[in-house]
Coordinates of C-alpha atoms in Angstrom, one line a residue:
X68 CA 85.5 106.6 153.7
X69 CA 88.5 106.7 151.5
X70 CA 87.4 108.6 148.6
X71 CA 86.2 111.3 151.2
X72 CA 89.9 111.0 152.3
X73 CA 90.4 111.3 148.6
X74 CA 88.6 113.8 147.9
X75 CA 89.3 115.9 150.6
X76 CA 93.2 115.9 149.6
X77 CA 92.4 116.9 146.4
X78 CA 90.8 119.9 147.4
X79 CA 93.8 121.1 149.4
X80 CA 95.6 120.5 146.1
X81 CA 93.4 121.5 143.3
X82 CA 95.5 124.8 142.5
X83 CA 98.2 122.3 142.1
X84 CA 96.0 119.6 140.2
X85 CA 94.4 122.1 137.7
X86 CA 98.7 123.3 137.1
X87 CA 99.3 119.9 137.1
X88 CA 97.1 118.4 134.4
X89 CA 97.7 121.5 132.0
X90 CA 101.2 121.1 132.1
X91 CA 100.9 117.3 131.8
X92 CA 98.6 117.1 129.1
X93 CA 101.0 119.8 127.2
X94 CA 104.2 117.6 127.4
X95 CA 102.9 114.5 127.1
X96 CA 100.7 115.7 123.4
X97 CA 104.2 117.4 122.4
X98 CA 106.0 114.2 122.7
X99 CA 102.8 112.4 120.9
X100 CA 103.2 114.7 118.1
X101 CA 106.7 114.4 118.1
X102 CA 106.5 110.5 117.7
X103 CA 103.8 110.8 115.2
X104 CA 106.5 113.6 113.2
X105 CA 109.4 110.5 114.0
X106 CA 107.6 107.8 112.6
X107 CA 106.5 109.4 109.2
X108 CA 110.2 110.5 109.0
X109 CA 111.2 106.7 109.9
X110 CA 108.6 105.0 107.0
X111 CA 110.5 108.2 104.5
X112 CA 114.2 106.8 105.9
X113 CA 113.2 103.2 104.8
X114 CA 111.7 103.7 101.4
X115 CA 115.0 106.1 101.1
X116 CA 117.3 103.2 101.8
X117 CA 115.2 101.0 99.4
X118 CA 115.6 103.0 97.2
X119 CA 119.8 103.8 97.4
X120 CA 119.8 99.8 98.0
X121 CA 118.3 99.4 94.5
X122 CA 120.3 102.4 92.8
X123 CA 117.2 104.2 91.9
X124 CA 117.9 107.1 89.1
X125 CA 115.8 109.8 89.4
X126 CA 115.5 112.9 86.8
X127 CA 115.6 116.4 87.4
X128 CA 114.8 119.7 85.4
X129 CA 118.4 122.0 85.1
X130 CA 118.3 125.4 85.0
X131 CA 121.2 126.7 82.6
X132 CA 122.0 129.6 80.9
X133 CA 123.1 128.6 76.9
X134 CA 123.8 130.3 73.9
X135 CA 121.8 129.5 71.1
X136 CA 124.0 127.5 68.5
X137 CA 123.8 130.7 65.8
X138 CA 125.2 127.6 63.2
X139 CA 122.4 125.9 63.8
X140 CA 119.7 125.8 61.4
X141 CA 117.1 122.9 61.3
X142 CA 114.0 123.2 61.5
X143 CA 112.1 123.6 65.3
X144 CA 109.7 120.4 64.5
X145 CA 113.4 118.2 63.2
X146 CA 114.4 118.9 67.2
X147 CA 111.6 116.9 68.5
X148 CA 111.1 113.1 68.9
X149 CA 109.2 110.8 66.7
X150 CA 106.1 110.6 69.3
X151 CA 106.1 106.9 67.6
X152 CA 110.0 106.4 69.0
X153 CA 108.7 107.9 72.7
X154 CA 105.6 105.3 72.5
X155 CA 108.4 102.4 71.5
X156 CA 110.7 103.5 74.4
X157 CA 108.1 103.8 77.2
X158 CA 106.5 100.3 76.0
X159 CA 109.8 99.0 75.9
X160 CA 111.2 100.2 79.5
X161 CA 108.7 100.2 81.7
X162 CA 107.7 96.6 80.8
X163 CA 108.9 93.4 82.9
X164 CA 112.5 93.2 80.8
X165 CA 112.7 97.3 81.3
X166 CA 114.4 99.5 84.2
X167 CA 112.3 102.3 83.7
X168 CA 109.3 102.9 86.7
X169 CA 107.0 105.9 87.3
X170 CA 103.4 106.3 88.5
X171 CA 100.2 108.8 87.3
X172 CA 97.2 109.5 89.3
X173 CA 93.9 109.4 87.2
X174 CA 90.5 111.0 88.3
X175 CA 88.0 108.5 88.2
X176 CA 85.8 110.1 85.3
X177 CA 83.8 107.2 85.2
X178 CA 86.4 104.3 84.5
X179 CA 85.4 102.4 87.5
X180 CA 83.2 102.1 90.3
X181 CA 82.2 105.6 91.9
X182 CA 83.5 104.7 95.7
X183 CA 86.8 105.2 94.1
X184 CA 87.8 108.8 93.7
X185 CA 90.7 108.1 91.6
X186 CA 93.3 105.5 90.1
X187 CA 96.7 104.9 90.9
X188 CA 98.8 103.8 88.1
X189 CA 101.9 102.1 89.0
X190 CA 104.1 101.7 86.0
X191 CA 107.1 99.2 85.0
X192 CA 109.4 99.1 88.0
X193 CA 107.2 101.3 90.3
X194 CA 105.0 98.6 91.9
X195 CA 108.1 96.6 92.9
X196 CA 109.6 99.9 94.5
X197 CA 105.9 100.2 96.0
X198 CA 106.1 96.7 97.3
X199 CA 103.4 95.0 95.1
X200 CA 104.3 92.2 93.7
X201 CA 101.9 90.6 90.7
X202 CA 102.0 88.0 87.9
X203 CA 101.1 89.2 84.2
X204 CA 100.9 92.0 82.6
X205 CA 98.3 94.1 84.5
X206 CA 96.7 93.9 88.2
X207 CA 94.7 95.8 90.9
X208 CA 95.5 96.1 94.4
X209 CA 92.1 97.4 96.2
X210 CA 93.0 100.1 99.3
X211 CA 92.2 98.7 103.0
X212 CA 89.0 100.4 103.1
X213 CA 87.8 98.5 100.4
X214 CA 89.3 95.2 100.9
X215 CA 86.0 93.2 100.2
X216 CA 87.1 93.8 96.3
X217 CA 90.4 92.0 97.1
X218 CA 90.7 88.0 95.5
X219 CA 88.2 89.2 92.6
X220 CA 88.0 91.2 89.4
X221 CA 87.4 94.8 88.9
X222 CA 85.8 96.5 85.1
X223 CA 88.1 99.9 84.9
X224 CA 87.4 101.6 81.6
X225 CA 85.7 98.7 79.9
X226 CA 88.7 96.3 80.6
X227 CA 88.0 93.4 83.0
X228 CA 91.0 93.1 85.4
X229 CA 91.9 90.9 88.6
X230 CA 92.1 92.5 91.7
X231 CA 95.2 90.5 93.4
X232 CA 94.4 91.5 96.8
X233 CA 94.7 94.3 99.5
X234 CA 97.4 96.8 99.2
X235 CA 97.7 97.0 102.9
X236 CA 97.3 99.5 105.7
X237 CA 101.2 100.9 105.6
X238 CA 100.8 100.6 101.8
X239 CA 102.8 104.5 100.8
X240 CA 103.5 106.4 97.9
X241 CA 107.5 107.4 98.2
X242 CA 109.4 109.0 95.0
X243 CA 112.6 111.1 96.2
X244 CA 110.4 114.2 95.2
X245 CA 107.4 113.3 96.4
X246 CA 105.6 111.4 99.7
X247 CA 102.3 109.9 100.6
X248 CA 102.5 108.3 103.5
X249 CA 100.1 105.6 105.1
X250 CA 97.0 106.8 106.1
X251 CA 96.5 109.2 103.5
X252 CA 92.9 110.3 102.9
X253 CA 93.7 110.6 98.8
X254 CA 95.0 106.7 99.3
X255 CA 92.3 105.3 101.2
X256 CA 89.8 105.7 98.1
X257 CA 92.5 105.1 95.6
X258 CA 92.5 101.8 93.1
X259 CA 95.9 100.9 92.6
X260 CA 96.4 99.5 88.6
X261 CA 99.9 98.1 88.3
X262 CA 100.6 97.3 84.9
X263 CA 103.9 96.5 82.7
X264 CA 101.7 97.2 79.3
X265 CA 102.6 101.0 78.9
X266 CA 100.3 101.1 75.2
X267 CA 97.6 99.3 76.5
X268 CA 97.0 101.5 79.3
X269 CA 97.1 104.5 77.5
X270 CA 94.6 103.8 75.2
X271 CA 92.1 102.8 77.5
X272 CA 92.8 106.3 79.5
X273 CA 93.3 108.5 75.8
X274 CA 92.0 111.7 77.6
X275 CA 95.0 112.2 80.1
X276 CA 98.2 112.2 78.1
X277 CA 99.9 109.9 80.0
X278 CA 103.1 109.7 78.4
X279 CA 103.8 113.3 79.6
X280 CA 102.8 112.9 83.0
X281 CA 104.4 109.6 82.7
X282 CA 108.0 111.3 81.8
X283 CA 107.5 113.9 84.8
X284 CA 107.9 111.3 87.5
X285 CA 110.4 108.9 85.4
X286 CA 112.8 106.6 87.6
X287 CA 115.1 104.2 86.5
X288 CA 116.6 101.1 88.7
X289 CA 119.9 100.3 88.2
X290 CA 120.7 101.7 85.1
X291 CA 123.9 101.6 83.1
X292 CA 125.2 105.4 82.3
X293 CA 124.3 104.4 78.8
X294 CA 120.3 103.9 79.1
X295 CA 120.4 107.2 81.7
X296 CA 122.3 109.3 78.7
X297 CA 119.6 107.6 76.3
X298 CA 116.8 109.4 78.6
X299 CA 118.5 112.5 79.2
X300 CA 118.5 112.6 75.7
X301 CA 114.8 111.9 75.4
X302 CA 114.0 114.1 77.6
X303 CA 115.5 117.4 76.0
X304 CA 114.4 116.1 72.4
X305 CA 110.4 116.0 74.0
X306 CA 110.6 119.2 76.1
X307 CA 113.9 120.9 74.9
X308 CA 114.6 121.1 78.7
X309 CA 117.6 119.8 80.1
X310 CA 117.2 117.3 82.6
X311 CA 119.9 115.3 84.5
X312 CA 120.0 112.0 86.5
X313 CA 121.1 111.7 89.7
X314 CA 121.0 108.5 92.4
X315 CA 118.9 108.7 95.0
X316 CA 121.8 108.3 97.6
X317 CA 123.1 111.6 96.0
X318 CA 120.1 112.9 96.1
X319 CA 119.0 113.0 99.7
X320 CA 122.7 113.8 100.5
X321 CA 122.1 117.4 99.3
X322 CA 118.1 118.0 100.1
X323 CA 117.9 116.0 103.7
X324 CA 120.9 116.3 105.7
X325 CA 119.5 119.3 107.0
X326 CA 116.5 117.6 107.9
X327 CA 118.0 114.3 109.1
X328 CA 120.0 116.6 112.0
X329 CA 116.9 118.5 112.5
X330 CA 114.7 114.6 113.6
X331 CA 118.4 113.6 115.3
X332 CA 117.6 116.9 117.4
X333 CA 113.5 115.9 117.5
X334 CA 114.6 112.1 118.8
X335 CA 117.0 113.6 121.7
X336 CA 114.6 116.2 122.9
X337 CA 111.6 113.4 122.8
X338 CA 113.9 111.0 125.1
X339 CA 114.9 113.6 127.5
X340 CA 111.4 115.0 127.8
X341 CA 110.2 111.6 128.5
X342 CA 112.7 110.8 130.9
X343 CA 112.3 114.4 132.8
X344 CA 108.3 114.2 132.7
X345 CA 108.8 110.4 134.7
X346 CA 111.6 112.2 137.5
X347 CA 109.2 114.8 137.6
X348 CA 106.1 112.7 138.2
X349 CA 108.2 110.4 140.8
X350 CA 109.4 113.9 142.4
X351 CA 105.9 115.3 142.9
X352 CA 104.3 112.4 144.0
X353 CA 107.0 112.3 147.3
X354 CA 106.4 116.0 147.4
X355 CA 102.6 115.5 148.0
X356 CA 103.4 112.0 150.2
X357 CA 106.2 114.2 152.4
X358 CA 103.8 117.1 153.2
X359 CA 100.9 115.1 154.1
X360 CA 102.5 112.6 155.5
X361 CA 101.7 113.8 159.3
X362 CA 98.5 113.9 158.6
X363 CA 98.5 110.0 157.0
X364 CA 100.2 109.1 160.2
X365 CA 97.5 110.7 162.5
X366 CA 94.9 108.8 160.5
X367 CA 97.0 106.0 161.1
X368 CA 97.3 106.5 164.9
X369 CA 93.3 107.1 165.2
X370 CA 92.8 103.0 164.3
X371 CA 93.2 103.5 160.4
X372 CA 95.0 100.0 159.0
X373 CA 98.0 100.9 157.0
X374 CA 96.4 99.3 153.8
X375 CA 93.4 102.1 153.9
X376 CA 96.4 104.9 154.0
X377 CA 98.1 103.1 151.0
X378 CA 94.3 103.2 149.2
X379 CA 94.2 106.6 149.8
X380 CA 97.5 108.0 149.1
X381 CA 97.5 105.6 145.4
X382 CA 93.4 106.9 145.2
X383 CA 94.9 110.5 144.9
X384 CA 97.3 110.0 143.0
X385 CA 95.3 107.7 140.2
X386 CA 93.1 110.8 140.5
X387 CA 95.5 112.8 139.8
X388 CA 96.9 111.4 137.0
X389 CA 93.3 110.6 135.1
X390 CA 92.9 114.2 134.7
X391 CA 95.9 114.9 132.4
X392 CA 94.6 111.2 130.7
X393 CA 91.3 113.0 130.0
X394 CA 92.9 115.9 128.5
X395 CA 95.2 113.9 126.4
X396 CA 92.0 112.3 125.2
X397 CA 89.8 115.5 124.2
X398 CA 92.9 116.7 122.4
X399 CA 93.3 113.9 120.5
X400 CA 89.6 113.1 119.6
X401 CA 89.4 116.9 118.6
X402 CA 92.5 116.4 116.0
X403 CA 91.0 112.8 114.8
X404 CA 94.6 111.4 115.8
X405 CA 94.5 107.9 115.9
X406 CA 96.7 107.2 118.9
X407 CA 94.5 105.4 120.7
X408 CA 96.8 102.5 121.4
X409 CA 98.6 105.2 123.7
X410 CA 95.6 105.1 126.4
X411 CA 96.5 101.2 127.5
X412 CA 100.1 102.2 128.1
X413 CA 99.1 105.6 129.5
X414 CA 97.1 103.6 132.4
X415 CA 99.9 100.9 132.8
X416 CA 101.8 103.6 133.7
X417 CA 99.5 105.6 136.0
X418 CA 98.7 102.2 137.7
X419 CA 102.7 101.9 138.2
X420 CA 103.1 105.2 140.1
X421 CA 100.2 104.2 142.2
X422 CA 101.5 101.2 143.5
X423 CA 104.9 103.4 144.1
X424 CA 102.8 105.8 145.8
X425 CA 101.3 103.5 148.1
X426 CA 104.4 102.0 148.9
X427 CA 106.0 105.0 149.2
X428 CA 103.4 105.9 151.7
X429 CA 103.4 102.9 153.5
X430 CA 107.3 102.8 154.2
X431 CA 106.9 106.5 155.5
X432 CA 105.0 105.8 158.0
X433 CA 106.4 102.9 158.8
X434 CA 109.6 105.1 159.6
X435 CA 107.9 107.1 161.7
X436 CA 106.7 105.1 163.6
X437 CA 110.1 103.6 164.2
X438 CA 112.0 106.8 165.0
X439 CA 108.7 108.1 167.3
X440 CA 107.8 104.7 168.8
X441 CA 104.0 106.1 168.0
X442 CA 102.6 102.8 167.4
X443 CA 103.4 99.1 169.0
X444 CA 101.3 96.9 167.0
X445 CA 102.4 98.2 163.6

């Protein structure tokens, strides 16, 4: 009997329902992807103040306009560095006693098992920026999705190496020029090989030139303005490009401030659009209780208990709100968003403006019959 009731007040409102759950569904999957957009921009902000914390250096190319030297004239092959000097600094700064960090990806050309599609190597400082932490000279950190490897050893290019553990499900990627957050489908494959043994390495990868790739992403942590002049030097003796060191604090002061009003802007509009979509789900809900309400107190006055009008009025309205639920759901499964942890709170929520419903109901009919004496046994 009550979900004919049910039923039969949908159908007076199902111009307003089928409104209704579109314009739900729309909101409520903006502020989803605004939350998703918030919390990348939240892991960025923490590996950013990590990163200022430890008075990370990072390197960048400068585009100048200079005068050849007409004096000058040695030799083009006297302006580069000794490779040999290059090998000795890199060996020498990104081991444990250096301040030096960077990190190369490596296509997995048959190094190590074929379930991994590439390795991640974390050099000198880099892991502890990363957040794995390691005894030795050399360790693997597996990806979640193949954490059975974790608490064993690993072969990678003929070299038998212990794999620590897990590198974690928020394990990320951050350099100030670069981002890979969490979740990443180039991490979830991805062997991670930390290692403070810059030589070693490179010999047992001799096809990928690592020292150049190695020089591209080049960080230091807490460097005296001695050791960054000794790299900016280094740098323009390898590539004859000038490149100059600036903190990351400096850094994102200049390339994010833009963006960091921009998310200020994202975080208000997502509060206010929450709050407005709850007044404006509390509001309609009264609007349907106030124009039906005659007809819930007729049903009433023909023998119905006032707990059957409370089932029907929270039965619509859990109706009601399933439908923008079930669009919420389609949308997300057809954008593989895993948000799925949203769908508890979603119906905790619903279930709450039922029970307001019903009481609502209840305490409306109530003052009718008060003010119309319609009823004695009330």
């Amino acid at each position: 009997m009550v979900w004919k009731q049910i039923l039969k007040d949908l159908r007076k409102e199902w111009a307003w329902a089928f409104f209704y759950t579109i314009v739900a569904t729309m909101i409520t999957m903006a502020i989803l992807y605004l939350s998703v957009s918030f919390s990348s921009v939240q892991r960025q902000s923490a590996a950013i103040r990590s990163f200022i914390r430890q008075n990370v250096v990072i390197f960048q190319m400068k585009t100048v306009q200079m005068e050849p030297n007409p004096e000058s004239t040695a030799p083009a092959h006297k302006q580069q560095q000794n490779p040999g000097a290059v090998l000795d600094y890199l060996q020498h700064n990104l081991s444990a006693d250096g301040k030096a960090g960077s990190f190369v990806f490596v296509g997995n050309d048959g190094y190590v098992d074929e379930k991994y599609t590439q390795i991640l190597i974390l050099f000198g400082q880099y892991s502890t920026l990363a957040g794995l932490h390691y005894d030795g000279d050399m360790a693997l950190f597996v990806p979640e999705a193949h954490r059975e490897d974790a608490g064993g050893s690993v072969t990678i290019s003929g070299r038998e190496i212990e794999a620590v553990t897990n590198a974690g499900v928020h394990f990320d990627l951050f350099h100030p020029l670069y981002y890979m957050e969490s979740g990443d489908p180039l991490l979830s494959d991805t062997l991670i090989l930390c290692t403070r043994d810059f030589q070693t390495v490179n010999k047992m990868f001799p096809w990928w030139g690592l020292s150049g790739e190695v020089f591209g992403r080049m960080v230091l942590v807490d460097p005296s303005d001695a050791e960054i002049e000794q790299l900016q030097k280094l740098f323009y003796e390898q590539t004859g490009i000038l490149y100059m060191g600036s903190s990351t604090e400096d850094f994102t002061q200049i390339t994010t401030s833009a963006s960091i009003r921009a998310h200020r802007l994202y975080i208000l509009f997502y509060l206010m659009s929450g709050a407005l979509l709850v007044i404006l789900l509390i509001c309609n809900i009264i609007r349907i209780i106030e124009t039906h309400v005659a007809e819930y107190t007729v049903h009433h006055l023909y023998g119905a208990p006032i707990r059957t009008i409370r089932r029907r009025v929270g039965g619509f309205v859990l109706v009601l709100h399933i439908l923008p639920i079930i669009g919420i759901v389609f949308v997300m499964f057809r954008n593989e968003m895993e948000l799925w942890y949203v769908l508890p709170l979603c119906m905790a929520f619903v279930a709450g403006l039922c029970r307001f419903a019903a009481v609502y109901a209840g305490k409306r009919i109530g003052t009718m019959n008060c003010l119309q004496n319609l009823r004695r046994d009330y």
